[in-house]
CSV table of C-alpha atoms and ligand atoms in Angstrom, one decimal:
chain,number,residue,atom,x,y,z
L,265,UNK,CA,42.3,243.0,56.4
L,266,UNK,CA,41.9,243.9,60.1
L,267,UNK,CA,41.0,247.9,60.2
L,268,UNK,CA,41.4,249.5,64.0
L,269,UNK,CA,38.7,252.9,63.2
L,270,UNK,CA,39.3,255.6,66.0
L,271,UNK,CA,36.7,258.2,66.2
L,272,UNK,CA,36.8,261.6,68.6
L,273,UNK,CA,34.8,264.1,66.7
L,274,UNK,CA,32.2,264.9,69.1
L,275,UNK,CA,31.3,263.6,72.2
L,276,UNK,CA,31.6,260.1,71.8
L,277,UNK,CA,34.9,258.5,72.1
L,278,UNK,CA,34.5,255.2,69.8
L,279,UNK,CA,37.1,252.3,68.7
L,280,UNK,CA,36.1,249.5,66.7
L,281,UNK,CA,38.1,246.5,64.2
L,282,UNK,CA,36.1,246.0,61.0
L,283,UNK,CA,37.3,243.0,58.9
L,284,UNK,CA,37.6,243.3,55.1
L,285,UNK,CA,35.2,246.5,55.2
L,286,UNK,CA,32.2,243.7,56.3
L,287,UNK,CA,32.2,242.0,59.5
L,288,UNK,CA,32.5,244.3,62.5
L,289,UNK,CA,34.4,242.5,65.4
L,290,UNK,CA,34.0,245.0,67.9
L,291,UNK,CA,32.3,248.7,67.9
L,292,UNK,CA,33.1,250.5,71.8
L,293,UNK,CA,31.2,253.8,72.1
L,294,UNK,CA,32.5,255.6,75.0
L,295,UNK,CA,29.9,258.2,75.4
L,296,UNK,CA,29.9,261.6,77.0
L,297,UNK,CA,26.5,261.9,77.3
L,298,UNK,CA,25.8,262.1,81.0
L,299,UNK,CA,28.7,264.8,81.7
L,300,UNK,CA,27.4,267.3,78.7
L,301,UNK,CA,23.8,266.7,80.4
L,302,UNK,CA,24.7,268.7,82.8
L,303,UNK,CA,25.4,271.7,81.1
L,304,UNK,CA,22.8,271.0,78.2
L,305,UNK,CA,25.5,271.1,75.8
L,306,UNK,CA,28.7,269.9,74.8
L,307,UNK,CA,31.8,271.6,76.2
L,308,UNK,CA,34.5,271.3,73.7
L,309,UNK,CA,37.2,271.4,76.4
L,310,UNK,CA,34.9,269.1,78.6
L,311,UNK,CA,35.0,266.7,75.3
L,312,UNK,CA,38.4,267.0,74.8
L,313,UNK,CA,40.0,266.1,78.2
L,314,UNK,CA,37.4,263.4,78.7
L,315,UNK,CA,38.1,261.4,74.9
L,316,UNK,CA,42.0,262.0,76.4
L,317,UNK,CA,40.9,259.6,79.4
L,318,UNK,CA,38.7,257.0,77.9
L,319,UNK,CA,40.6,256.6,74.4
L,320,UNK,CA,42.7,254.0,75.4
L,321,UNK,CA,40.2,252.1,77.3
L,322,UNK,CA,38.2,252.0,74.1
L,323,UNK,CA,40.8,250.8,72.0
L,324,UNK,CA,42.1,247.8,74.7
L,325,UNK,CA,38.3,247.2,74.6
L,326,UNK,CA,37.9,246.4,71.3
L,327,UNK,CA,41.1,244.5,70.8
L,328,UNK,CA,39.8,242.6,73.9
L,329,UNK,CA,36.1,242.0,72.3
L,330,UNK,CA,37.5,241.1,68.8
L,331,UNK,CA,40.4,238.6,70.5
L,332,UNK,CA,43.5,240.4,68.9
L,333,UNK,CA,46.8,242.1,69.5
L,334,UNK,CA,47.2,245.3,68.5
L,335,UNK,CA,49.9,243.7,66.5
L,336,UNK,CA,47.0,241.7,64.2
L,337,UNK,CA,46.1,244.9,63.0
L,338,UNK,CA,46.5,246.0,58.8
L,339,UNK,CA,45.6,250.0,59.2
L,340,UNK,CA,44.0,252.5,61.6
L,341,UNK,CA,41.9,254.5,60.2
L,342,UNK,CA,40.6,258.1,62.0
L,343,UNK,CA,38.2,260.8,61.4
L,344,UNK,CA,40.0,264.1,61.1
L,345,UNK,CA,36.5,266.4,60.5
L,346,UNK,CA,34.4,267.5,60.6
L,347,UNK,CA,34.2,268.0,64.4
L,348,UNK,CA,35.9,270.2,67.5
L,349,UNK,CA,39.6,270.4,67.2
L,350,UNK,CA,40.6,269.6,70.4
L,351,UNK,CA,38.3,266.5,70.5
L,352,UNK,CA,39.6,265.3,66.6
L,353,UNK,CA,43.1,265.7,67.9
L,354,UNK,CA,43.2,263.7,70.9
L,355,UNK,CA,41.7,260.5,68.3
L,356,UNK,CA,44.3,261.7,65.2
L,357,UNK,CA,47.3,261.5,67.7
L,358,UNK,CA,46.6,258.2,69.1
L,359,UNK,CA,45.6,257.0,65.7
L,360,UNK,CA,49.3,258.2,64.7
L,361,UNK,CA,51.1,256.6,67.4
L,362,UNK,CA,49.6,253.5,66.3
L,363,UNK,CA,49.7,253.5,62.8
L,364,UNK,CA,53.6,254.6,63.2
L,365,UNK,CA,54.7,252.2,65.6
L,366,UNK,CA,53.1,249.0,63.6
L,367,UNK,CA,54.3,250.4,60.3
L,368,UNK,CA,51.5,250.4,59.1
L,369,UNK,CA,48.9,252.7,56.8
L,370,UNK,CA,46.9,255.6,58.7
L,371,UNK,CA,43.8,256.4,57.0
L,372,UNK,CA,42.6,260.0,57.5
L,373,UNK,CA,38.6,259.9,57.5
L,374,UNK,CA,35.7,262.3,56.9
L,375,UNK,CA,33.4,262.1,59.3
L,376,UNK,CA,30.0,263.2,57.3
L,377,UNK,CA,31.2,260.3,54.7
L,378,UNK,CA,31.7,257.3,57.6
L,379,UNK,CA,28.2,258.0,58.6
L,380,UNK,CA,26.8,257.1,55.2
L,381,UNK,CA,29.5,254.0,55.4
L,382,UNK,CA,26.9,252.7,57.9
L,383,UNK,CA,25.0,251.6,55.0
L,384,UNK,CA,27.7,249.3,53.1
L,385,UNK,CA,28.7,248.0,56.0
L,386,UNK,CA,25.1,246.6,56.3
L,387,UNK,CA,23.3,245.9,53.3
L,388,UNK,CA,25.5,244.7,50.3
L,389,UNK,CA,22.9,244.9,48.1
L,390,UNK,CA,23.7,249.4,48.0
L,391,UNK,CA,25.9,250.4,45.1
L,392,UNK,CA,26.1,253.7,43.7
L,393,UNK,CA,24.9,255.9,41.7
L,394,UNK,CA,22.6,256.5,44.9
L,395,UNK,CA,21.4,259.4,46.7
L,396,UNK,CA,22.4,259.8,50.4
L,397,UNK,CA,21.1,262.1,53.0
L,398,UNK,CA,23.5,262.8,56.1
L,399,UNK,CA,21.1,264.2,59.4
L,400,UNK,CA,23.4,264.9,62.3
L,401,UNK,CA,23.8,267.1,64.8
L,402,UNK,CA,26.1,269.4,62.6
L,403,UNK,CA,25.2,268.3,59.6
L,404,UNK,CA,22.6,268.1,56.9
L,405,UNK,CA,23.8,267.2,53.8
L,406,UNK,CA,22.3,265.4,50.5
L,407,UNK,CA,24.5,264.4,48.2
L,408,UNK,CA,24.7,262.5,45.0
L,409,UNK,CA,27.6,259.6,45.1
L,410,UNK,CA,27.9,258.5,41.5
L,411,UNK,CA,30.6,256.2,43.2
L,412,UNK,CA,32.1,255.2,45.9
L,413,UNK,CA,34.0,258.0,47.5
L,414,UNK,CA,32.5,260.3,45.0
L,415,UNK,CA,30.1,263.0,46.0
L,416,UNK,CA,28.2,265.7,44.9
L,417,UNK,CA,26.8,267.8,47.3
L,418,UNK,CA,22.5,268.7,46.0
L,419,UNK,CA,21.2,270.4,49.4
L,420,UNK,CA,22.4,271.8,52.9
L,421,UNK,CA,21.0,273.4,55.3
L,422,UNK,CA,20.7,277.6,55.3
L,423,UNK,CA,20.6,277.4,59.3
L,424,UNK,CA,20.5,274.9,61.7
L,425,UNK,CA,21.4,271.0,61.1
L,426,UNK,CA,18.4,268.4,61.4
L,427,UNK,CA,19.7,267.3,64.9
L,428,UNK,CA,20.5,270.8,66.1
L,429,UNK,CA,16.9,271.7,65.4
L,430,UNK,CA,15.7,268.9,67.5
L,431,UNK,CA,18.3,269.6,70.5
L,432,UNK,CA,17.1,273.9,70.0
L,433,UNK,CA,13.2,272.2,70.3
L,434,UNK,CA,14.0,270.3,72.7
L,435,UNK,CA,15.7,273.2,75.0
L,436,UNK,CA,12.5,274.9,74.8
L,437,UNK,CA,10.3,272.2,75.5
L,438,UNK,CA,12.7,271.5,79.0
L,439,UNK,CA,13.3,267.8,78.0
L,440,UNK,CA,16.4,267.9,78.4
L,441,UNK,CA,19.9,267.0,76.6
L,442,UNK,CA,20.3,265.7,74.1
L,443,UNK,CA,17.5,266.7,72.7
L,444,UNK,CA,16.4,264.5,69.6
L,445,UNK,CA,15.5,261.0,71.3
L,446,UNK,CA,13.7,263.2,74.2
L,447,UNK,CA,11.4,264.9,71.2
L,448,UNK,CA,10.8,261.4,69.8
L,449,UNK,CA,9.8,259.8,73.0
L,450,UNK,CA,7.3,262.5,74.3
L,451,UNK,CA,6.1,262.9,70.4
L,452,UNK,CA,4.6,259.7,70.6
L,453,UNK,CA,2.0,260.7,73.2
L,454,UNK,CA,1.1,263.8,70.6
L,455,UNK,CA,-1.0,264.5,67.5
L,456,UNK,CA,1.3,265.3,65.0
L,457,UNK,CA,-1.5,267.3,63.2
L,458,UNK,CA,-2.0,269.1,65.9
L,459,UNK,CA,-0.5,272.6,65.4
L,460,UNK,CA,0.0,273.8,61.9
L,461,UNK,CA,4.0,275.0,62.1
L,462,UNK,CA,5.4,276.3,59.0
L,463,UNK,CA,7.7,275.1,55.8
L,464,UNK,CA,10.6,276.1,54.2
L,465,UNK,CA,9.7,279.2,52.4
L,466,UNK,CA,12.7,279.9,50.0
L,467,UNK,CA,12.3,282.1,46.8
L,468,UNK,CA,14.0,279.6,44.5
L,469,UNK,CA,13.8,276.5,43.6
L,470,UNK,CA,16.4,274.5,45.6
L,471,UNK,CA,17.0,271.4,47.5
L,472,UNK,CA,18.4,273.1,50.6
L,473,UNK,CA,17.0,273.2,54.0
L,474,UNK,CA,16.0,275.3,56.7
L,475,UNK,CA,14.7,274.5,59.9
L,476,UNK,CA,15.0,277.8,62.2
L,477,UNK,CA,11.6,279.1,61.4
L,478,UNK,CA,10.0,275.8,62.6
L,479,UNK,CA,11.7,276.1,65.6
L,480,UNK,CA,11.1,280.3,65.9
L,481,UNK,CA,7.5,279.4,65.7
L,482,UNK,CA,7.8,276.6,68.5
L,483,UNK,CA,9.6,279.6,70.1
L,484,UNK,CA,7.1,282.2,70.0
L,485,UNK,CA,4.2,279.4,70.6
L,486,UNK,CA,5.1,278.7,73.8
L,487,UNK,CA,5.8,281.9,75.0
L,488,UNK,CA,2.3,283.1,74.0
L,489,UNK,CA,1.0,280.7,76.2
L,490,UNK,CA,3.2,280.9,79.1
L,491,UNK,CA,2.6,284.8,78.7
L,492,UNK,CA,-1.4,284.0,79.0
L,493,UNK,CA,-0.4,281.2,81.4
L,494,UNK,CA,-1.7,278.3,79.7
L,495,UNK,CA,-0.8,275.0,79.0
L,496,UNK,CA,1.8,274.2,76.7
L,497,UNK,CA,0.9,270.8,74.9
L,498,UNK,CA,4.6,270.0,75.1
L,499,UNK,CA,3.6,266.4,73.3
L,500,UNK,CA,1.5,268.0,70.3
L,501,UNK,CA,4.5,270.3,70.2
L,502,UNK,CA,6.9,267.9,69.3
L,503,UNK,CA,4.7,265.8,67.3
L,504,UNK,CA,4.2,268.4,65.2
L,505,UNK,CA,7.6,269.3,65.0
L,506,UNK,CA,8.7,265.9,63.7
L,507,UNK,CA,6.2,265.4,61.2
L,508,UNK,CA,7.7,269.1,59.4
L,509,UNK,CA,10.8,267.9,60.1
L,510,UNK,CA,10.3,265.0,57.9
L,511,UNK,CA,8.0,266.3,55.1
L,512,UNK,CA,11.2,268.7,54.6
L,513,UNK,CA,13.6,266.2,54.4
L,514,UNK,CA,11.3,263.5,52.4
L,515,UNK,CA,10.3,266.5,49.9
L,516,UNK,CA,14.3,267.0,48.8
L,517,UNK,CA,15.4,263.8,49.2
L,518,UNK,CA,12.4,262.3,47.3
L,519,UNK,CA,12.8,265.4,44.0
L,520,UNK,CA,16.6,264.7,43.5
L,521,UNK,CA,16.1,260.5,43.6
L,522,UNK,CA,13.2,261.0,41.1
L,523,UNK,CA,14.9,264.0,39.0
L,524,UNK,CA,18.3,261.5,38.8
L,525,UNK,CA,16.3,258.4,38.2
L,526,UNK,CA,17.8,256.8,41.0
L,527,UNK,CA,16.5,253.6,43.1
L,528,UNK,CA,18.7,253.3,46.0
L,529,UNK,CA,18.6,255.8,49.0
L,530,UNK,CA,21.1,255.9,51.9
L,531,UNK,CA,20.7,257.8,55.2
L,532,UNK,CA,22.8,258.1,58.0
L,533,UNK,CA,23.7,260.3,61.1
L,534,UNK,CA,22.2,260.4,64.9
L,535,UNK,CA,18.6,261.7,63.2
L,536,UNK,CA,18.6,259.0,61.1
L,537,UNK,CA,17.9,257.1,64.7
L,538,UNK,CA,14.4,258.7,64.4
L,539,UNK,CA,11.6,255.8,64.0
L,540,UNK,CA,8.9,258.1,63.4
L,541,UNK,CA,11.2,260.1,60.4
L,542,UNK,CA,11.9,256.1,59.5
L,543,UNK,CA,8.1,255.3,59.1
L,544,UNK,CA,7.4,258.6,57.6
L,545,UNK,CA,10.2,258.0,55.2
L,546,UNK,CA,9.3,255.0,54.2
L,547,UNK,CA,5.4,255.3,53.7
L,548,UNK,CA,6.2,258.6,51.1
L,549,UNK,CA,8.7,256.8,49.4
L,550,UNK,CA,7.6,256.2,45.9
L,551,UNK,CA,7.2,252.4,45.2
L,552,UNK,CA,10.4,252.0,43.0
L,553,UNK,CA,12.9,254.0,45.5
L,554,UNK,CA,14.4,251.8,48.1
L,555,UNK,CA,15.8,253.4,51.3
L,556,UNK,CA,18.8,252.2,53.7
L,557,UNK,CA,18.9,252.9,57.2
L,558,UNK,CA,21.7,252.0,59.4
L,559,UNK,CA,21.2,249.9,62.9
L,560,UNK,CA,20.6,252.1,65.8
L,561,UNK,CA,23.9,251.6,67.1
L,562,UNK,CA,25.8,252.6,63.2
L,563,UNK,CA,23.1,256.0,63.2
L,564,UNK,CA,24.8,257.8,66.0
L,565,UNK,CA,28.9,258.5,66.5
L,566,UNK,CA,30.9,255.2,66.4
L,567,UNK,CA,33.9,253.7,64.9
L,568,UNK,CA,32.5,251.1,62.8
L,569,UNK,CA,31.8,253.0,60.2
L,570,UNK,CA,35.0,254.7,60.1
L,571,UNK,CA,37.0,251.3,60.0
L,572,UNK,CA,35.0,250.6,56.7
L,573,UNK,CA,35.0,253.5,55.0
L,574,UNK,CA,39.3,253.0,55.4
L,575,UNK,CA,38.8,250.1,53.3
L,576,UNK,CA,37.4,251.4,50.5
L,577,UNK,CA,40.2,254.2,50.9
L,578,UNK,CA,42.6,251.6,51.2
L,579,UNK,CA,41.4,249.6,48.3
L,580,UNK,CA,41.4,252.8,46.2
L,581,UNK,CA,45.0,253.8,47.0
L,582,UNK,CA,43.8,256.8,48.8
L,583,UNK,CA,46.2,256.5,52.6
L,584,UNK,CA,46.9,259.6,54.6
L,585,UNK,CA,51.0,261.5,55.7
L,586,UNK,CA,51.7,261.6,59.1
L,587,UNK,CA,51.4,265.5,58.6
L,588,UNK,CA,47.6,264.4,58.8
L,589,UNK,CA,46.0,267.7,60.2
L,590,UNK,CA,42.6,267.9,62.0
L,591,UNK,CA,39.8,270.1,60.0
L,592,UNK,CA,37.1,271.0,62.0
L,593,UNK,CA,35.2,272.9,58.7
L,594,UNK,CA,35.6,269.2,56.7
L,595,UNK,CA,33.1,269.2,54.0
L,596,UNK,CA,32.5,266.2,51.6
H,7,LIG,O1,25.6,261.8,64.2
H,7,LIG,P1,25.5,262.2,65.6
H,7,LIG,O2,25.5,261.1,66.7
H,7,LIG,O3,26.7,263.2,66.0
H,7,LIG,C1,27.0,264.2,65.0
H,7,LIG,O4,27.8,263.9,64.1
H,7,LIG,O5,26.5,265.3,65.2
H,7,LIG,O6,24.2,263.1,65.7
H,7,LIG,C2,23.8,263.7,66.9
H,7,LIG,C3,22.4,264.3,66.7
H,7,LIG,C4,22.0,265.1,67.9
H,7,LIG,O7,21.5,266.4,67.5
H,7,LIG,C5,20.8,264.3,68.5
H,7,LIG,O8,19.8,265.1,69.1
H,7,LIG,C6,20.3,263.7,67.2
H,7,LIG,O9,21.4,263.3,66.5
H,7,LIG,N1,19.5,262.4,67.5
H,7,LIG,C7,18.2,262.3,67.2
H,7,LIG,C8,17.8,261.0,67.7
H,7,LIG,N2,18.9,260.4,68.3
H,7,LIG,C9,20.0,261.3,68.1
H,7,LIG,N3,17.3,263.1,66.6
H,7,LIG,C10,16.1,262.7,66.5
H,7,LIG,N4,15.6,261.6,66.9
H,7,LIG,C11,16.4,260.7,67.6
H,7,LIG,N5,16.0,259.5,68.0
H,8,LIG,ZN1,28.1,262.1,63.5
């Protein structure tokens, strides 16, 4: 079964034709990168009008890389949220064009749900009951999938998402947009045990996150020393910042797999991208807890994972109306 996956969410504009939920014959990422740069952020309206001019591009792309017609095709498959509306939208009404001229199935797609999809689409040793831990740049979310499909949401986070913690960091470091690869790179020049930052204080026990009072203390750090007019050790900075970042996330992720008994860990989301969070991750593991990564190219926004989380859809029955709606507020 040939699966066209269309994703918009964001600010990546990404077509790709996954075969039988396995073999990926093409994965296009149109990114948006360098326009956003500009402005340090994303502009939804920016995002929008730009996924409008490169969506079709993508798509003849991937037909062109995989050697098929647009006619080969057995379902199209689309995220519909989480994400901006505008941008979701442009991907959902292509998606339907498709899909309703071929006559054939549209497949509505959650986009916190295709990141984890990474995994299966990797390794086919992964089957569930295993715990999963989505770090995007909207997101952090651990969840329990006693099946396929299935999901139980253990932690979020109370204020920022992993990736938007990094992007806040990076802002007021000045290294620029987006944010979590240029905190990696210029961590690996710093001590990471370098400035004590804090940890999540909550009253309760819990496995949700928070990661604004890392960042308030990066905050008030530097502009301590800019007030004195010192150096800021912008390296030992970020250093420091990524080895809390992942103690936080290791701690919860590591309590639910043990509580649950369960061996098999799956991450997945642009964070997930992080080498020194992978290293980290995988030294604290305990010895009978195995933990899934997806490729570089599968961590961030693409369309890959969307085409093969459609198939499991499709195999369970589960296709979308044409009244498909975009939901920006998605949750698993
Ligand atoms: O999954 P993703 O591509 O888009 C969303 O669904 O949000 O994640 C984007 C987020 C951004 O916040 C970006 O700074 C972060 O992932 N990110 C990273 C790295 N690469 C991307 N964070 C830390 N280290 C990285 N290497
Ligand atoms: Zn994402």
């Amino acid at each position: 079964m040939l699966i066209l996956g269309i994703e918009t969410s964001c600010d990546e504009t990404a077509a790709a034709i996954v075969e039988d939920g396995k073999k990926i014959l093409s994965n296009v990422v149109i990114s948006q990168v360098n326009l956003h740069r500009k402005l340090q952020g994303i502009v939804p309206e920016i995002a929008s009008r730009r996924h409008l001019e490169t969506i079709l591009p993508a798509i003849k792309q991937a037909l062109q890389q995989a050697q098929l017609e647009l006619e080969n095709l057995d379902a199209v498959a689309v995220t519909y949220g989480p994400g901006l509306l505008g941008s979701l939208l442009i991907g959902l009404t292509i998606a339907k064009g498709i899909a309703y001229s071929l006559e054939i199935p549209l497949i509505g797609i959650n986009h916190l749900e295709a990141h984890l999809y990474a995994n299966f689409l990797l390794y086919p040793e992964v089957t569930p009951p295993l715990i999963g831990l989505i770090i995007s740049g909207g997101h952090t979310e651990l969840v329990y999938l006693s099946k396929k499909g299935e999901y139980e949401v253990m932690g979020t986070t109370r204020d920022d998402a992993a990736g938007e913690a990094f992007d806040k960091v990076a802002r007021i470091l000045n290294l620029g947009y987006p944010g979590g690869p240029a905190v990696e790179k210029i961590a690996k020049k710093g001590d990471p045990q370098s400035i004590k930052l804090p940890l999540d204080h909550f009253k309760k026990e819990t496995l949700d996150f928070s990661f604004s009072g890392i960042k308030t203390a990066i905050l008030y750090y530097v502009r301590n020393l800019e007030k004195k007019g010192e150096h800021i050790p912008v390296a030992n900075l970020a250093a420091s910042f990524q080895l809390r970042v992942a103690q936080m996330l290791g701690k919860n992720l590591f309590k639910i797999a043990s509580s649950k008994n369960i061996k098999q860990i799956i991450l997945g989301g642009g964070v997930t991208a992080n080498l020194f969070l992978r290293s980290f991750l995988e030294k604290e593991k305990p010895s009978n807890i195995e933990i899934f990564f997806p490729s570089p190219e599968l961590c961030t926004d693409n369309a890959a994972m969307v085409a093969a989380c459609a198939y499991v859809k499709i195999e369970r029955g589960e296709t979308s109306p044409f009244s498909l709606d975009a939901q920006p507020n998605l949750s698993l």
